């Protein structure tokens, strides 16, 4: 099963902006702080979804911010000219690393309304970087970096099961072709809390 996406984009922005965003996200240090709200929790999880299979960890760094890091395999990407291309080949997945800083903006409102906050359930905005290692084959999967800003929701489906989806705007930098492109982004995954 192969799914191919292609987005044609306007002229790309300067690479310096991407570098600043990347360094600010990856260089962010999570200090050991006391949580003001015990509803935000830390846990390890496995997720299967639109982008592939990943193992991740959610680390609260305040009462509304969660730093999530994951390793996985799934969708590959590249950029040529002003277009970003995404390909999911379930037989030959592409390895990736990703790091995301989430601001769960409605957690206090959910607590006041006595809504479920288990498994960090809430609405969020996030800054995410994803590095795809690339792979040769019938499709060209280049080493590439996707930096995106997105809005999403995360909900507990009961017990240890989690649903997560997001939409946003990303910027792809292809390290083989030296091309860059803007791209809409979308994610949908079902997860399971491991520990």
Short mmCIF file of C-alpha atoms in Angstrom, two decimals:
data_model
loop_
_atom_site.label_atom_id
_atom_site.label_comp_id
_atom_site.label_asym_id
_atom_site.label_seq_id
_atom_site.Cartn_x
_atom_site.Cartn_y
_atom_site.Cartn_z
CA UNK A 1 0.00 0.00 0.00
CA UNK A 2 1.53 3.29 -1.10
CA UNK A 3 0.10 6.74 -0.57
CA UNK A 4 1.66 9.71 -2.36
CA UNK A 5 1.05 13.36 -1.50
CA UNK A 6 2.37 16.34 -3.41
CA UNK A 7 1.96 19.98 -2.47
CA UNK A 8 3.02 22.86 -4.73
CA UNK A 9 4.08 25.83 -2.72
CA UNK A 10 5.02 29.49 -3.17
CA UNK A 11 8.61 30.64 -2.97
CA UNK A 12 10.42 29.34 0.12
CA UNK A 13 11.59 31.54 3.01
CA UNK A 14 15.15 32.05 4.20
CA UNK A 15 16.96 29.10 5.73
CA UNK A 16 18.05 31.23 8.68
CA UNK A 17 14.49 31.33 9.97
CA UNK A 18 14.36 27.52 9.89
CA UNK A 19 17.67 27.30 11.74
CA UNK A 20 16.46 29.62 14.52
CA UNK A 21 13.25 27.63 14.95
CA UNK A 22 15.11 24.32 14.95
CA UNK A 23 17.71 25.43 17.48
CA UNK A 24 15.11 26.95 19.79
CA UNK A 25 13.08 23.73 19.74
CA UNK A 26 15.87 21.17 19.96
CA UNK A 27 17.92 23.27 22.36
CA UNK A 28 15.05 23.66 24.80
CA UNK A 29 16.05 22.24 28.18
CA UNK A 30 13.39 20.76 30.40
CA UNK A 31 14.32 21.70 33.93
CA UNK A 32 12.99 19.77 36.89
CA UNK A 33 10.06 21.89 37.98
CA UNK A 34 7.22 21.14 40.31
CA UNK A 35 3.97 20.78 38.45
CA UNK A 36 1.26 23.23 39.49
CA UNK A 37 -1.35 20.87 38.10
CA UNK A 38 -1.09 17.14 38.59
CA UNK A 39 -3.47 16.58 35.64
CA UNK A 40 -0.55 16.89 33.21
CA UNK A 41 1.36 13.63 33.41
CA UNK A 42 4.53 12.04 32.04
CA UNK A 43 4.31 8.72 30.24
CA UNK A 44 5.74 6.57 27.48
CA UNK A 45 3.53 5.51 24.58
CA UNK A 46 3.36 3.71 21.27
CA UNK A 47 1.41 5.29 18.39
CA UNK A 48 0.19 3.99 15.04
CA UNK A 49 -1.25 6.37 12.53
CA UNK A 50 -1.13 8.29 9.33
CA UNK A 51 2.64 8.93 9.62
CA UNK A 52 3.65 5.43 10.72
CA UNK A 53 4.60 3.70 13.96
CA UNK A 54 6.44 5.52 16.76
CA UNK A 55 7.56 5.16 20.36
CA UNK A 56 7.45 8.39 22.33
CA UNK A 57 7.58 10.02 25.74
CA UNK A 58 5.54 12.97 27.01
CA UNK A 59 7.35 15.05 29.64
CA UNK A 60 5.49 17.87 31.41
CA UNK A 61 7.68 20.94 31.88
CA UNK A 62 4.98 23.12 33.49
CA UNK A 63 1.25 22.93 34.23
CA UNK A 64 0.38 23.59 30.54
CA UNK A 65 3.49 22.67 28.51
CA UNK A 66 4.44 19.14 27.44
CA UNK A 67 7.67 18.21 25.66
CA UNK A 68 7.17 15.11 23.51
CA UNK A 69 9.99 13.18 21.82
CA UNK A 70 9.61 10.11 19.60
CA UNK A 71 11.44 7.71 17.34
CA UNK A 72 9.69 5.75 14.64
CA UNK A 73 9.33 4.62 11.04
CA UNK A 74 6.77 5.57 8.44
CA UNK A 75 6.20 8.34 5.92
CA UNK A 76 9.15 9.63 3.89
CA UNK A 77 9.47 13.09 2.37
CA UNK A 78 11.43 15.24 -0.03
CA UNK A 79 11.31 18.71 -1.57
CA UNK A 80 11.91 19.59 -5.21
CA UNK A 81 11.62 23.13 -6.45
CA UNK A 82 8.71 24.63 -4.54
CA UNK A 83 6.87 21.38 -3.85
CA UNK A 84 6.93 19.07 -0.84
CA UNK A 85 6.26 15.36 -1.41
CA UNK A 86 5.22 12.82 1.24
CA UNK A 87 5.09 9.08 0.64
CA UNK A 88 3.93 6.30 2.95
CA UNK A 89 5.14 2.85 1.97
CA UNK A 90 4.08 0.43 4.70
CA UNK A 91 6.39 -2.30 3.34
CA UNK A 92 9.49 -0.02 3.37
CA UNK A 93 8.98 2.57 6.11
CA UNK A 94 11.45 5.44 6.57
CA UNK A 95 13.00 5.97 10.04
CA UNK A 96 12.45 9.34 11.73
CA UNK A 97 12.99 11.33 14.92
CA UNK A 98 10.63 14.04 16.12
CA UNK A 99 10.42 16.54 18.95
CA UNK A 100 7.34 18.57 19.83
CA UNK A 101 6.62 21.31 22.35
CA UNK A 102 2.86 21.36 23.11
CA UNK A 103 0.91 24.09 24.89
CA UNK A 104 -2.26 22.47 26.27
CA UNK A 105 -4.23 25.69 26.50
CA UNK A 106 -7.56 24.39 27.81
CA UNK A 107 -6.40 22.03 30.58
CA UNK A 108 -7.64 24.28 33.42
CA UNK A 109 -11.02 24.72 31.75
CA UNK A 110 -11.35 20.94 31.40
CA UNK A 111 -10.55 20.51 35.09
CA UNK A 112 -13.15 23.12 36.13
CA UNK A 113 -15.79 21.45 33.95
CA UNK A 114 -14.76 18.05 35.38
CA UNK A 115 -13.88 16.73 31.92
CA UNK A 116 -11.36 13.94 31.46
CA UNK A 117 -7.71 15.05 31.55
CA UNK A 118 -6.20 11.54 31.74
CA UNK A 119 -3.36 10.91 29.25
CA UNK A 120 -2.92 14.70 28.85
CA UNK A 121 -6.32 15.07 27.18
CA UNK A 122 -6.89 18.58 25.86
CA UNK A 123 -6.58 20.96 22.94
CA UNK A 124 -3.10 22.23 22.10
CA UNK A 125 -0.92 24.28 19.81
CA UNK A 126 2.54 22.92 19.10
CA UNK A 127 5.89 23.54 17.46
CA UNK A 128 7.31 20.31 16.04
CA UNK A 129 10.47 19.29 14.22
CA UNK A 130 10.72 15.94 12.45
CA UNK A 131 13.87 14.58 10.84
CA UNK A 132 13.37 11.85 8.23
CA UNK A 133 16.50 9.82 7.49
CA UNK A 134 15.61 9.00 3.89
CA UNK A 135 15.85 5.75 1.98
CA UNK A 136 16.44 4.69 -1.61
CA UNK A 137 13.81 2.74 -3.52
CA UNK A 138 10.97 3.18 -5.97
CA UNK A 139 10.21 6.56 -4.38
CA UNK A 140 12.90 9.06 -3.47
CA UNK A 141 13.01 9.48 0.30
CA UNK A 142 15.64 12.10 1.02
CA UNK A 143 17.07 13.10 4.37
CA UNK A 144 14.76 15.99 5.20
CA UNK A 145 13.61 18.17 8.08
CA UNK A 146 9.99 19.23 8.60
CA UNK A 147 9.39 22.13 10.99
CA UNK A 148 5.73 22.80 11.63
CA UNK A 149 3.28 24.74 13.76
CA UNK A 150 -0.03 22.99 14.32
CA UNK A 151 -3.26 22.88 16.32
CA UNK A 152 -4.41 19.56 17.68
CA UNK A 153 -6.48 17.58 20.12
CA UNK A 154 -5.49 14.65 22.30
CA UNK A 155 -8.13 12.53 24.02
CA UNK A 156 -8.17 9.48 26.22
CA UNK A 157 -10.28 6.70 24.72
CA UNK A 158 -10.56 4.86 28.01
CA UNK A 159 -7.90 3.06 29.97
CA UNK A 160 -4.51 3.44 28.30
CA UNK A 161 -5.79 4.19 24.78
CA UNK A 162 -5.18 7.63 23.24
CA UNK A 163 -6.43 9.48 20.15
CA UNK A 164 -4.40 12.37 18.68
CA UNK A 165 -4.93 14.51 15.58
CA UNK A 166 -3.57 17.82 14.30
CA UNK A 167 -3.57 20.21 11.34
CA UNK A 168 -1.04 22.93 10.60
CA UNK A 169 1.56 24.47 8.33
CA UNK A 170 5.07 23.14 7.84
CA UNK A 171 8.35 23.98 6.15
CA UNK A 172 10.33 21.15 4.53
CA UNK A 173 14.11 21.33 3.99
CA UNK A 174 15.54 18.59 1.77
CA UNK A 175 19.23 17.97 2.49
CA UNK A 176 19.88 16.12 -0.81
CA UNK A 177 18.31 18.59 -3.23
CA UNK A 178 18.83 21.72 -1.07
CA UNK A 179 15.20 22.59 -1.91
CA UNK A 180 12.69 23.98 0.57
CA UNK A 181 8.91 24.24 0.49
CA UNK A 182 5.93 25.18 2.61
CA UNK A 183 3.35 22.48 3.09
CA UNK A 184 0.05 21.93 4.90
CA UNK A 185 0.40 19.25 7.57
CA UNK A 186 -2.00 16.70 9.00
CA UNK A 187 -1.63 13.95 11.53
CA UNK A 188 -3.90 11.29 12.98
CA UNK A 189 -2.81 8.51 15.34
CA UNK A 190 -4.10 6.03 17.88
CA UNK A 191 -1.83 5.34 20.81
CA UNK A 192 -1.38 3.15 23.85
CA UNK A 193 0.18 4.30 27.12
CA UNK A 194 2.97 1.85 27.97
CA UNK A 195 4.27 3.22 31.31
#
